[in-house]
Amino acid sequence: MEKDEFYIGYSTEHPVKTMRFLKFFITILGIVVLGVAIIFALGQKPFKNSTFELGSLTEVEGVLHLTPYPFLRTTLADGASKDILLLGFGKFGATKGLQKIFENKNPQGMAIRLNGTLIYYEGKTLLQLESDVSGTYTLLGKTNTVSTIKEMGNVSLKGEVIDPKCYFGVMKPAFGKIHRSCAIRCISGGIPPVYVTMNAQNEASYYLITDEKGEPIHDAIIDYVGKPSEIQGKLVDLGDWMQIRLNPNTIKLIDQNSAIY
Amino acid sequence: MISSQRKRHRFIWVMIGVLLPLLVVLAVLRTPSFPYSEKAEIVAETSLPILKEIESDLFKINLRGTSDGAEELELLLKVPLKSPSAVVFDDQQNVLGQIGASGVYRFPIRPANKAITIKDPIKNQIITEIKL
Amino acid sequence: MGLDYQLVLWNKQKKRYDLVLFLFIVIYLLGFAVVTFTTNANTSLETLIIRAFGSLAILMLHIILMIGPLTRIDKRFMPLLYNRRHFGVLMFLMAAVHGVFSIIQFHTLGNVNPIVSIFTSNLDYNSLTNFPFQVLGFLALIILFLMAATSHDFWLANLSAKTWKALHMAVYLAYTLVILHIFLGAFQQETSPLLLGLVGLGATIIVALHIFAGFKEVKVDQAKVSEEDGWHYVCSVEDIKENRAKMTTCAGERVAIFKYEGKLSAVHNVCRHQGGPLGEGKIVDGCITCPWHGYQYLPGNGQSPPPFTEKVETYNLKLVGNKVYIDPKAHAPGTPVDPIKI
């Protein structure tokens, strides 16, 4: 007579055939679990080699410029300088930190030695000020620096509005739908919006976005952050960074269908 | 399971079986793709012939020039450099230019130049030295 | 079934079950991390954690949802059902790690309260592709939290079985929300066909299993019952296996007729604990034993043996020749009915 197997969880004895079947099924399940882990891991798009030197402070010396957004121009060598975009702690811009340092004085043209956390990728470098700036800077006096910018005429670009702090180092990925909420928090918190474009050879270009007058723009651009778009505006060559001056109402969202199938 | 529960399950799963694939297919079909756009800044083309090629994992260097010697250093950076700054110096510590993003860079160079050094002044480190 | 409140009534099976679950979790997380670090080393630690725990949680949810219909199709899957609630609670914990890390990563240190930011940072509620997918994930996590928090039998007793079951049926809503959270979120830019195919396969398997099991049960529910003078014909005595039962439908609900020690008794099919099918149970030590968690009832009166107090309805039977008939009018739960002798 065939043994009538019946499983009772709290019992100390368990039906043999059922347990044998179970062992087999769990083994298969274990292989499936490992297989799914491997597939999900392999399915990820490649991450960029952007860097955020979390936990490590670097001292940079340079001259402060405020337009279009606060940055530190540092001399690297004879005839070579770099414009380091300044950012605040967390999802905020550098304005508060600079206000604490300079109080009522105008930071424009001031030479300073600043300690902060470096963020860099693709030849673009940014510096995050500490949340408490006291003790992280040394004022070196005023300079007579003049910013030379070149107006380059009108241009039409396709790409995406991103926040540079996350994009150039702090988060991966830092574009598209996944990151959209964070980018909105950052840009509305004072971090300068940047437009990123990519050509067919996978070469990217970056443009600091301002309004038509060259003034900072934050909340007015929120609706376009993290979505593919087309913009038109005036291109300005700032030297190390490019700038695009536009009217946010003229930004067109591109509703392209999937390129998968 | 009591019979009213079975009925509820049947209803729920037929709904899921119909609605879920529909919504998922719609979401997949309407996934946006990143639009391509040409660079606004254009790197000038060159017509000088290649005299020497040096290749590594990071870059490809073409020394271009005429029979009188090398005039131009063409550097193709394959991956973005992982440094906050990168200045290219010739063998007499003159600045040739800066690099950073992946792409093509062209610097005028003396024919007698024997080597280049790429340094990161912010971190005070030498990134690499290349003999030409 | 204990009288004193105990957090978990541990036994060897539950410990083994949980051990296997922990093993699977470790295999998954290690596998994901190792593959990512070797093939895509530029990842950030936060992204790795968010993706590893999120994908693990969705895998676990799929396996959990398969257990129910699998046990309908083959009884040998019953041991998986026994400790399913531990599986559920662990799955919630994995999802919570994913959710909390994501909230910290994307919504904290900003100019708006993080929970408010979840709902207001992206306001495209009237678009499909731009829909704020994180809201869907957040709502699913709340549902899973409520289920995990009330998974103990204490809540089953105090919330009333109807309320408790309605709350736990919300797992299907959570499942739908999670699938949409994935396809309107991560999959909008992580467009690898591998990911699409895998999750699509998982969802297809679950839907197919449920619909298959469901229609199998429909056949039983809709089986015609022949009536004679108020008595329903069930089957012939030989059709009932020793110490096992035959099920029939009376007044819309199933009833189980057990054969044991040369006798027949009939009880309501639904176990008072979690609604398990007593008719698929077995007589063990003189008691009807529920196949789900082992709750027991005396066949003569439908009462649980002391000190337990659960009771099920009992029914009158009659034997005509070798034909078994049942009176569909149920007695109050716990009413003794003399078993009929074969």
XYZ file of C-alpha atoms in Angstrom:
735
model
C 0.000 0.000 0.000
C 1.324 3.435 -0.897
C 2.254 5.361 2.200
C -0.196 8.238 2.683
C 2.229 11.109 3.321
C 0.986 14.078 5.366
C 3.134 17.001 6.414
C 2.632 18.583 9.827
C 4.929 21.538 10.439
C 5.386 21.234 14.204
C 5.944 17.480 14.124
C 9.440 16.088 14.672
C 9.092 13.405 11.973
C 8.434 14.344 8.375
C 7.243 12.296 5.410
C 10.224 11.060 3.424
C 9.025 11.529 -0.147
C 7.761 15.034 0.531
C 11.051 16.071 2.123
C 13.059 14.583 -0.729
C 10.968 16.538 -3.212
C 11.430 19.631 -1.084
C 15.224 19.265 -1.010
C 15.231 18.989 -4.787
C 12.967 21.999 -5.226
C 14.972 24.152 -2.806
C 18.210 23.269 -4.599
C 16.685 24.382 -7.895
C 15.396 27.515 -6.169
C 18.894 28.270 -4.821
C 20.305 28.077 -8.334
C 17.516 30.343 -9.569
C 18.261 32.853 -6.788
C 21.941 32.991 -7.760
C 21.054 33.157 -11.442
C 18.674 36.065 -10.926
C 21.307 37.925 -8.888
C 23.813 37.498 -11.718
C 21.330 38.540 -14.407
C 20.139 41.631 -12.533
C 23.742 42.633 -11.826
C 24.811 42.144 -15.438
C 21.774 44.033 -16.702
C 22.977 47.307 -15.213
C 24.202 50.020 -17.562
C 27.899 50.938 -17.186
C 28.620 53.442 -14.418
C 30.694 56.529 -15.086
C 34.098 56.981 -13.424
C 33.007 60.226 -11.752
C 34.514 60.893 -8.313
C 33.277 62.331 -5.014
C 36.104 62.450 -2.492
C 33.804 61.829 0.463
C 35.630 62.106 3.775
C 38.682 63.755 2.294
C 39.283 67.525 2.209
C 41.502 69.270 -0.338
C 42.811 72.821 -0.076
C 42.498 74.899 -3.239
C 43.701 78.457 -3.671
C 42.149 80.823 -6.170
C 40.055 83.857 -6.915
C 36.288 83.946 -6.448
C 33.965 84.780 -9.312
C 30.217 85.018 -8.887
C 28.800 85.120 -12.392
C 27.018 83.241 -13.649
C 27.384 81.026 -10.556
C 29.964 81.069 -7.754
C 33.243 79.481 -8.786
C 36.893 79.539 -7.777
C 39.428 80.234 -10.518
C 42.644 78.474 -9.564
C 45.961 78.732 -11.383
C 47.294 75.286 -12.237
C 50.456 76.353 -14.052
C 51.756 79.186 -16.170
C 48.954 79.887 -18.602
C 46.663 77.163 -17.309
C 43.800 77.807 -14.913
C 40.716 75.894 -13.843
C 37.256 77.153 -12.863
C 36.059 75.093 -9.949
C 32.303 75.358 -9.458
C 31.424 75.888 -5.794
C 28.624 73.979 -4.060
C 27.180 73.849 -0.594
C 26.747 70.843 1.663
C 23.884 68.445 0.854
C 21.435 69.470 -1.830
C 22.290 73.175 -1.597
C 24.302 75.789 -3.496
C 27.313 77.685 -2.211
C 25.508 80.953 -1.453
C 24.959 80.365 2.265
C 28.521 79.220 2.816
C 29.960 82.233 1.003
C 27.632 84.527 2.960
C 28.997 83.124 6.210
C 32.555 83.707 5.038
C 32.106 87.202 3.620
C 29.056 88.501 5.563
C 28.344 91.867 3.929
C 31.416 92.032 1.735
C 31.222 91.223 -1.971
C 33.094 87.958 -2.661
C 33.704 88.878 -6.315
C 37.428 89.039 -7.035
C 38.488 87.964 -3.532
C 41.477 85.636 -3.318
C 40.909 82.765 -0.909
C 42.313 79.444 0.195
C 39.388 77.058 0.603
C 39.090 73.588 2.097
C 36.394 71.427 0.633
C 35.492 68.075 -0.889
C 36.412 67.623 -4.531
C 33.970 66.325 -7.139
C 35.236 65.704 -10.657
C 34.528 63.969 -13.955
C 35.183 64.580 -17.612
C 37.468 67.549 -17.055
C 34.925 69.371 -14.891
C 35.825 70.022 -11.260
C 33.609 71.143 -8.396
C 34.215 71.799 -4.707
C 31.696 71.135 -1.933
C 32.043 73.578 0.967
C 31.781 72.114 4.449
C 28.435 72.436 6.218
C 30.245 74.522 8.827
C 32.693 76.693 6.893
C 34.390 78.162 9.962
C 38.043 77.174 9.994
C 37.990 75.911 6.412
C 39.193 79.058 4.666
C 41.881 81.746 4.655
C 41.142 85.126 3.069
C 43.997 86.407 0.927
C 42.774 89.865 -0.053
C 41.159 91.419 -3.095
C 42.483 91.049 -6.614
C 41.821 92.945 -9.803
C 40.782 89.977 -11.897
C 38.568 90.495 -14.866
C 36.451 87.745 -16.358
C 36.757 87.504 -20.100
C 33.819 85.872 -21.769
C 33.111 85.267 -25.443
C 29.599 85.433 -26.823
C 29.214 82.727 -29.456
C 25.801 83.331 -30.974
C 22.558 81.345 -30.928
C 22.537 77.612 -30.677
C 20.003 74.783 -30.562
C 20.804 71.724 -28.454
C 19.193 68.422 -27.519
C 19.967 66.831 -24.190
C 18.924 66.923 -20.568
C 18.966 69.296 -17.611
C 20.938 67.781 -14.730
C 22.398 68.947 -11.445
C 26.205 69.039 -11.603
C 26.875 68.009 -8.021
C 25.370 64.550 -8.406
C 26.283 64.172 -12.062
C 29.989 64.893 -11.703
C 30.563 62.648 -8.745
C 28.125 62.255 -5.892
C 25.577 59.864 -7.397
C 25.426 57.146 -10.000
C 23.368 57.330 -12.115
C 22.726 61.048 -11.797
C 20.493 61.640 -14.782
C 17.162 60.447 -16.135
C 14.019 59.402 -14.312
C 15.675 57.506 -11.461
C 17.544 60.590 -10.298
C 14.946 63.199 -11.195
C 13.636 63.852 -7.651
C 17.140 64.345 -6.278
C 18.132 66.658 -9.142
C 15.014 68.739 -8.483
C 15.932 68.967 -4.793
C 19.481 70.017 -5.670
C 18.577 72.625 -8.275
C 15.818 74.153 -6.176
C 18.304 74.219 -3.283
C 20.627 76.517 -5.243
C 22.904 74.186 -7.185
C 23.388 75.561 -10.728
C 21.490 73.636 -13.428
C 23.660 72.245 -16.215
C 22.639 71.067 -19.677
C 24.330 67.891 -20.884
C 24.418 66.808 -24.523
C 25.897 63.701 -26.148
C 26.944 63.171 -29.743
C 27.031 59.966 -31.718
C 30.635 59.327 -30.643
C 29.492 59.417 -26.992
C 31.289 62.699 -26.385
C 29.446 64.880 -23.919
C 29.277 68.652 -23.599
C 28.154 70.653 -20.590
C 26.562 74.088 -20.399
C 25.752 76.141 -17.287
C 22.154 77.296 -17.702
C 21.105 80.862 -16.917
C 18.181 83.028 -17.949
C 18.399 85.355 -20.941
C 20.066 88.067 -18.873
C 22.683 85.674 -17.565
C 21.113 85.523 -14.098
C 20.909 82.286 -12.079
C 17.886 80.122 -12.763
C 16.532 77.462 -10.373
C 12.806 76.974 -9.773
C 11.875 78.097 -13.285
C 13.638 75.094 -14.806
C 12.361 72.390 -12.408
C 9.735 71.054 -14.832
C 12.447 70.140 -17.359
C 14.929 68.463 -15.062
C 15.809 64.860 -15.861
C 13.794 64.692 -19.080
C 15.066 64.663 -22.677
C 14.575 68.139 -24.114
C 15.524 70.600 -26.815
C 16.690 74.094 -25.942
C 17.555 77.256 -27.808
C 19.680 80.036 -26.451
C 22.811 82.164 -26.611
C 26.075 80.330 -26.177
C 28.730 82.001 -24.029
C 32.310 80.735 -23.657
C 33.398 81.344 -20.043
C 36.811 79.773 -20.619
C 36.691 76.544 -18.662
C 32.888 76.184 -18.755
C 30.317 76.955 -21.421
C 27.138 78.813 -20.587
C 23.790 78.919 -22.315
C 21.391 81.792 -21.767
C 17.808 80.842 -22.402
C 14.175 81.553 -21.677
C 12.876 78.471 -19.796
C 9.455 78.821 -21.413
C 11.007 77.959 -24.772
C 12.344 74.578 -23.617
C 10.697 71.771 -25.541
C 10.329 68.328 -24.010
C 11.180 65.572 -26.447
C 8.718 62.713 -26.181
C 10.702 60.074 -27.977
C 9.597 56.492 -28.049
C 11.733 53.639 -26.900
C 14.779 52.697 -28.928
C 14.639 49.117 -27.596
C 12.446 47.487 -30.200
C -10.064 29.263 1.718
C -13.772 30.029 1.765
C -15.690 30.332 -1.477
C -16.192 34.118 -1.356
C -12.424 34.448 -1.025
C -11.905 32.196 -4.012
C -14.247 34.414 -6.037
C -12.335 37.508 -4.923
C -9.028 35.896 -5.876
C -10.316 34.977 -9.316
C -11.526 38.505 -9.923
C -8.266 40.069 -8.733
C -6.047 37.782 -10.781
C -8.017 38.133 -13.981
C -7.815 41.929 -13.507
C -4.072 41.738 -12.859
C -3.652 39.383 -15.806
C -5.286 41.934 -18.105
C -4.273 45.327 -16.702
C -0.690 44.670 -15.672
C 0.664 43.524 -19.059
C -1.195 46.417 -20.697
C 0.341 49.050 -18.416
C 3.772 47.454 -18.599
C 3.796 47.276 -22.396
C 2.679 50.913 -22.571
C 5.396 51.968 -20.149
C 8.053 50.090 -22.105
C 6.968 51.426 -25.484
C 7.007 55.000 -24.218
C 10.421 54.805 -22.547
C 12.312 57.930 -23.574
C 15.730 57.673 -25.125
C 18.488 60.245 -24.793
C 18.607 62.430 -27.909
C 21.911 62.897 -29.719
C 23.176 66.405 -30.352
C 26.316 67.595 -32.071
C 28.870 69.480 -30.000
C 28.474 73.252 -30.080
C 32.239 73.729 -29.902
C 34.108 72.273 -32.822
C 37.655 70.921 -32.700
C 39.390 71.939 -35.919
C 40.301 69.223 -38.380
C 43.911 68.558 -39.182
C 45.589 67.536 -42.414
C 49.082 66.878 -41.145
C 50.303 63.340 -41.724
C 51.002 61.047 -38.757
C 54.690 60.593 -38.019
C 54.423 58.361 -34.927
C 51.748 56.574 -32.952
C 51.796 55.666 -29.272
C 48.947 53.759 -27.680
C 47.970 52.739 -24.148
C 44.805 51.832 -22.253
C 44.117 55.491 -21.508
C 44.984 57.258 -24.721
C 46.284 57.191 -28.289
C 48.881 59.772 -29.275
C 49.524 60.739 -32.863
C 52.539 62.913 -33.522
C 51.690 64.791 -36.654
C 54.059 66.876 -38.735
C 55.989 67.290 -41.920
C 59.398 66.038 -43.033
C 60.867 68.898 -40.954
C 59.643 67.285 -37.792
C 56.665 67.009 -35.496
C 54.447 70.075 -35.208
C 51.335 68.824 -33.533
C 50.570 66.439 -30.714
C 47.173 64.829 -31.199
C 45.957 63.101 -28.051
C 42.859 60.933 -28.067
C 41.732 60.323 -24.489
C 39.775 57.066 -24.414
C 38.212 57.376 -20.955
C 37.739 60.503 -18.832
C 40.708 61.036 -16.532
C 40.000 60.373 -12.886
C 41.702 63.578 -11.690
C 40.433 67.018 -10.657
C 42.864 68.613 -13.100
C 45.317 67.493 -15.780
C 47.887 69.780 -17.378
C 50.124 68.591 -20.212
C 53.740 69.785 -20.059
C 56.497 69.322 -22.627
C 60.005 68.251 -21.671
C 60.922 71.844 -20.768
C 57.976 72.279 -18.356
C 56.088 74.497 -20.795
C 52.338 74.149 -20.617
C 50.910 72.577 -23.764
C 47.307 72.577 -22.535
C 44.771 70.842 -20.297
C 42.864 67.609 -20.816
C 40.006 65.991 -18.911
C 36.999 64.779 -20.856
C 37.408 61.897 -23.265
C 37.907 63.056 -26.825
C 40.524 64.529 -29.168
C 43.000 67.223 -28.127
C 45.560 68.950 -30.361
C 48.543 70.882 -29.072
C 51.288 72.546 -31.106
C 54.644 70.993 -30.215
C 58.366 71.607 -30.881
C 59.969 69.022 -33.170
C 62.774 68.521 -30.606
C 60.359 67.652 -27.793
C 61.276 64.260 -26.376
C 58.562 63.619 -23.797
C 55.386 64.942 -22.232
C 54.272 64.865 -18.595
C 50.662 65.036 -17.467
C 50.352 66.481 -13.966
C 47.499 67.193 -11.569
C 48.439 70.468 -9.824
C 45.402 70.455 -7.525
C 46.462 67.208 -5.914
C 50.134 67.810 -6.713
C 50.523 64.453 -8.430
C 52.038 63.239 -11.663
C 49.447 61.375 -13.655
C 51.748 59.916 -16.279
C 54.904 60.532 -18.304
C 55.138 59.589 -21.947
C 58.298 59.373 -23.996
C 57.830 60.432 -27.612
C -1.737 27.303 19.239
C 0.037 28.267 22.461
C -1.826 29.675 25.415
C 0.787 32.195 26.486
C 1.803 35.016 24.167
C 5.033 33.998 22.444
C 6.697 35.988 19.713
C 7.450 32.932 17.618
C 6.583 29.324 18.440
C 9.896 27.965 17.250
C 10.270 24.397 16.107
C 12.881 22.606 14.017
C 11.020 23.126 10.759
C 10.657 26.870 11.235
C 14.315 27.185 12.153
C 15.345 25.248 9.052
C 12.995 27.273 6.884
C 14.424 30.540 8.173
C 17.979 29.227 7.785
C 17.356 28.449 4.131
C 15.867 31.937 3.678
C 18.919 33.592 5.252
C 21.153 31.492 3.027
C 19.266 32.580 -0.083
C 19.509 36.235 1.005
C 23.279 35.962 1.487
C 23.734 34.135 -1.842
C 21.761 36.810 -3.617
C 23.433 39.849 -2.070
C 26.941 38.405 -2.451
C 26.267 37.283 -6.010
C 24.928 40.698 -6.987
C 27.799 42.555 -5.314
C 30.554 40.339 -6.711
C 29.230 40.515 -10.275
C 28.786 44.295 -10.042
C 32.265 44.878 -8.619
C 33.900 42.721 -11.266
C 31.989 43.899 -14.345
C 30.912 47.434 -13.443
C 33.350 48.547 -10.761
C 32.538 52.278 -10.955
C 29.309 51.703 -9.029
C 28.639 53.693 -5.891
C 27.964 51.831 -2.640
C 24.532 53.421 -2.178
C 23.406 52.471 -5.687
C 24.656 48.922 -5.127
C 22.678 48.588 -1.882
C 19.538 50.139 -3.342
C 19.572 47.851 -6.376
C 20.672 44.666 -4.596
C 18.018 44.871 -1.876
C 15.307 46.105 -4.225
C 15.815 43.342 -6.767
C 16.097 40.770 -3.953
C 12.779 41.921 -2.496
C 10.972 41.604 -5.820
C 12.428 38.117 -6.334
C 11.272 37.108 -2.848
C 7.806 38.528 -3.456
C 7.496 36.474 -6.630
C 8.470 33.245 -4.851
C 6.094 34.003 -1.962
C 3.192 34.565 -4.331
C 3.901 31.304 -6.143
C 3.561 29.218 -2.979
C -0.231 29.519 -2.702
C -1.173 28.277 -6.182
C 1.657 25.709 -6.163
C 0.138 24.001 -3.119
C -3.191 23.833 -4.935
C -1.529 22.083 -7.827
C 0.729 19.694 -5.873
C 0.422 18.877 -2.167
C 4.185 18.350 -1.838
C 4.661 22.135 -1.736
C 2.822 22.343 1.605
C 5.998 22.683 3.714
C 6.676 25.965 1.876
C 3.291 27.256 2.971
C 3.822 26.372 6.636
C 6.238 29.198 7.454
C 5.322 31.545 4.609
C 4.739 34.438 6.964
C 8.412 34.466 8.007
C 9.229 34.651 4.311
C 6.888 37.616 3.997
C 8.335 39.496 6.947
C 11.892 38.967 5.662
C 10.851 40.183 2.222
C 9.417 43.320 3.814
C 12.729 43.889 5.625
C 14.676 43.646 2.340
C 12.236 46.041 0.687
C 12.536 48.385 3.664
C 16.328 48.545 3.316
C 15.821 49.462 -0.360
C 13.130 52.011 0.470
C 14.908 53.689 3.353
C 18.226 53.939 1.484
C 16.439 55.391 -1.532
C 14.651 57.982 0.584
C 17.935 58.940 2.245
C 19.797 59.057 -1.065
C 17.286 60.985 -3.130
C 15.218 63.026 -0.719
C 17.216 63.956 2.387
C 19.650 66.847 2.933
C 17.470 69.020 0.725
C 15.203 71.994 1.194
C 12.032 69.954 1.753
C 11.031 67.289 4.290
C 12.037 63.932 2.741
C 8.582 62.324 3.017
C 6.952 65.406 1.495
C 9.619 65.334 -1.220
C 8.617 61.774 -2.200
C 5.188 63.083 -3.153
C 6.026 66.570 -4.421
C 9.433 66.534 -6.102
C 7.918 65.113 -9.274
C 4.394 66.356 -9.906
C 3.694 64.634 -13.231
C 0.808 62.547 -11.875
C -1.097 62.828 -15.140
C 1.585 61.271 -17.315
C 2.464 57.607 -17.713
C 6.169 57.782 -18.515
C 6.798 60.696 -16.154
C 4.638 59.306 -13.335
C 6.296 59.713 -9.917
C 7.272 56.080 -9.611
C 8.750 56.523 -6.117
C 5.242 57.180 -4.768
C 4.157 53.753 -6.027
C 7.098 52.137 -4.248
C 6.384 54.065 -1.052
C 2.719 52.995 -0.985
C 3.703 49.371 -1.650
C 6.175 49.541 1.239
C 3.463 50.874 3.570
C 1.193 47.965 2.650
C 4.003 45.448 3.180
C 4.813 47.097 6.515
C 1.210 46.810 7.724
C 1.187 43.170 6.671
C 4.494 42.393 8.372
C 3.453 44.247 11.517
C 0.194 42.263 11.756
C 1.630 38.933 10.682
C 1.483 37.515 14.217
C -1.533 35.393 15.228
C -2.185 37.944 17.978
C -3.462 40.336 15.311
C -5.395 37.593 13.586
C -7.314 37.030 16.806
C -7.781 40.694 17.688
C -8.487 42.241 14.313
C -11.181 39.686 13.433
C -10.385 37.159 10.752
C -12.280 39.150 8.116
C -10.342 42.373 8.681
C -7.035 40.584 8.944
C -7.613 38.680 5.728
C -8.757 41.803 3.872
C -5.562 43.563 4.960
C -3.417 40.638 3.853
C -5.184 40.431 0.497
C -3.608 43.846 -0.083
C -0.439 41.965 -1.047
C -1.890 41.792 -4.546
C -2.223 45.567 -4.628
C 1.345 45.851 -3.320
C 2.521 43.479 -6.057
C 0.866 45.550 -8.778
C 2.319 48.759 -7.311
C 5.806 47.251 -7.200
C 5.681 46.045 -10.821
C 4.575 49.516 -11.924
C 7.218 51.088 -9.633
C 9.850 49.108 -11.553
C 8.526 49.689 -15.058
C 7.769 53.388 -14.556
C 10.993 53.904 -12.621
C 14.250 52.038 -12.989
C 13.295 50.401 -16.278
C 12.772 53.797 -17.890
C 16.529 54.096 -18.182
C 17.978 50.698 -17.235
C 16.531 49.336 -20.437
C 18.408 46.049 -20.663
C 16.143 43.406 -22.221
C 17.547 41.014 -19.558
C 15.790 42.944 -16.799
C 12.605 43.359 -18.769
C 12.529 39.697 -19.691
C 13.228 38.483 -16.156
C 10.562 40.506 -14.391
C 8.141 39.858 -17.247
C 8.788 36.125 -16.872
C 8.205 36.281 -13.132
C 4.920 38.134 -13.497
C 3.748 35.783 -16.244
C 4.489 32.720 -14.111
C 2.565 34.090 -11.138
C -0.451 35.153 -13.174
C -0.503 31.836 -15.039
C -0.186 29.783 -11.816
C -3.018 31.692 -10.137
C -5.345 31.497 -13.098
C -4.609 27.795 -13.587
C -5.152 26.964 -9.900
C -8.198 29.210 -9.836
C -9.955 27.507 -12.686
C -9.111 24.100 -11.244
C -10.971 25.153 -8.083
C -13.873 26.591 -10.083
C -14.557 23.127 -11.449
C -14.904 21.805 -7.880
C -17.106 24.703 -6.791
C -19.411 24.359 -9.747
C -19.721 20.546 -9.625
C -23.372 19.531 -9.730
C -24.798 18.125 -6.525
C -27.713 15.727 -6.792
C -30.403 16.189 -4.155
C -32.912 13.662 -2.816
C -35.464 14.704 -0.132
C -33.158 17.373 1.214
C -30.116 15.048 1.333
C -27.140 15.630 -0.957
C -25.427 12.653 -2.510
C -21.686 12.813 -1.861
C -20.006 9.640 -3.120
C -19.733 5.912 -2.392
C -17.931 4.816 0.768
C -15.058 3.233 -1.201
C -14.264 6.633 -2.731
C -13.104 7.921 0.645
C -9.574 6.890 1.634
C -8.921 5.657 5.158
C -8.194 8.565 7.555
C -8.840 11.008 4.725
C -11.850 12.967 3.493
C -14.019 13.604 0.491
C -15.208 17.164 -0.086
C -18.548 18.349 -1.362
C -20.259 21.728 -1.573
C -23.189 22.590 0.729
C -24.891 25.964 0.603
C -21.975 27.512 -1.233
C -19.294 26.293 1.158
C -17.255 23.104 1.105
C -17.783 20.321 3.623
C -15.390 17.484 4.458
C -16.536 13.911 5.117
C -13.910 11.864 6.955
C -13.584 8.081 7.096
C -11.822 6.690 10.184
C -11.982 3.582 12.409
C -14.952 2.220 10.418
C -16.920 5.480 10.875
C -17.875 8.590 8.922
C -18.155 12.175 10.223
C -18.689 15.486 8.433
C -17.307 18.900 9.364
C -17.187 22.335 7.742
C -14.145 22.470 5.453
C -12.743 25.782 6.682
C -10.189 25.702 9.523
C -10.820 28.368 12.171
C -7.155 29.417 12.200
C -6.507 30.774 8.715
C -9.158 29.165 6.555
C -7.166 26.083 5.568
C -8.938 23.194 3.745
C -9.660 20.614 6.455
C -10.889 18.253 3.763
C -7.331 18.008 2.483
C -6.182 17.109 5.963
C -5.718 13.755 7.654
C -6.886 12.020 10.820
C -3.816 11.919 13.077
C -4.086 10.598 16.661
C -7.846 10.556 16.294
C -8.027 14.215 15.251
C -8.748 15.933 11.951
C -5.471 17.764 11.243
C -5.385 20.837 8.993
C -2.757 20.542 6.234
C -1.665 24.168 6.543
C -0.526 24.612 10.148
C -1.604 21.403 11.856
C -4.624 22.722 13.811
C -6.758 19.841 15.085
C -10.475 19.071 15.568
C -12.288 16.026 16.937
C -14.374 14.520 14.139
C -17.252 13.645 16.461
C -18.062 17.205 17.501
C -15.884 19.590 15.466
C -14.156 20.866 18.598
C -10.442 21.298 19.079
C -9.084 18.987 21.790
C -8.646 20.760 25.134
C -7.033 23.121 26.045
C -7.805 24.586 22.592
C -11.117 26.250 21.930
C -11.600 26.420 18.149
C -14.835 24.866 16.845
C -16.161 24.074 13.380
C -19.703 23.286 12.207
C -20.794 19.637 12.017
C -23.286 17.890 9.712
C -25.626 14.886 9.689
C -24.746 12.002 7.414
C -26.684 8.921 6.242
C -25.578 5.803 4.474
C -27.856 4.152 1.911
C -26.199 0.925 0.898
C -22.717 2.177 0.171
C -23.875 5.654 -0.848
C -23.013 8.551 1.432
C -25.546 11.381 1.837
C -25.203 14.625 3.757
C -27.810 16.972 5.215
C -26.617 20.400 4.012
C -28.041 22.183 7.077
C -25.024 22.802 9.326
C -25.173 22.450 13.105
C -23.724 25.190 15.274
C -19.928 24.945 15.615
C -18.939 22.280 18.142
C -22.264 20.366 18.071
C -21.644 16.643 18.677
C -22.991 14.370 15.931
C -22.816 10.586 16.269
C -20.571 9.238 13.505
C -22.318 6.767 11.196
C -20.904 3.254 11.159
C -19.920 1.727 7.853
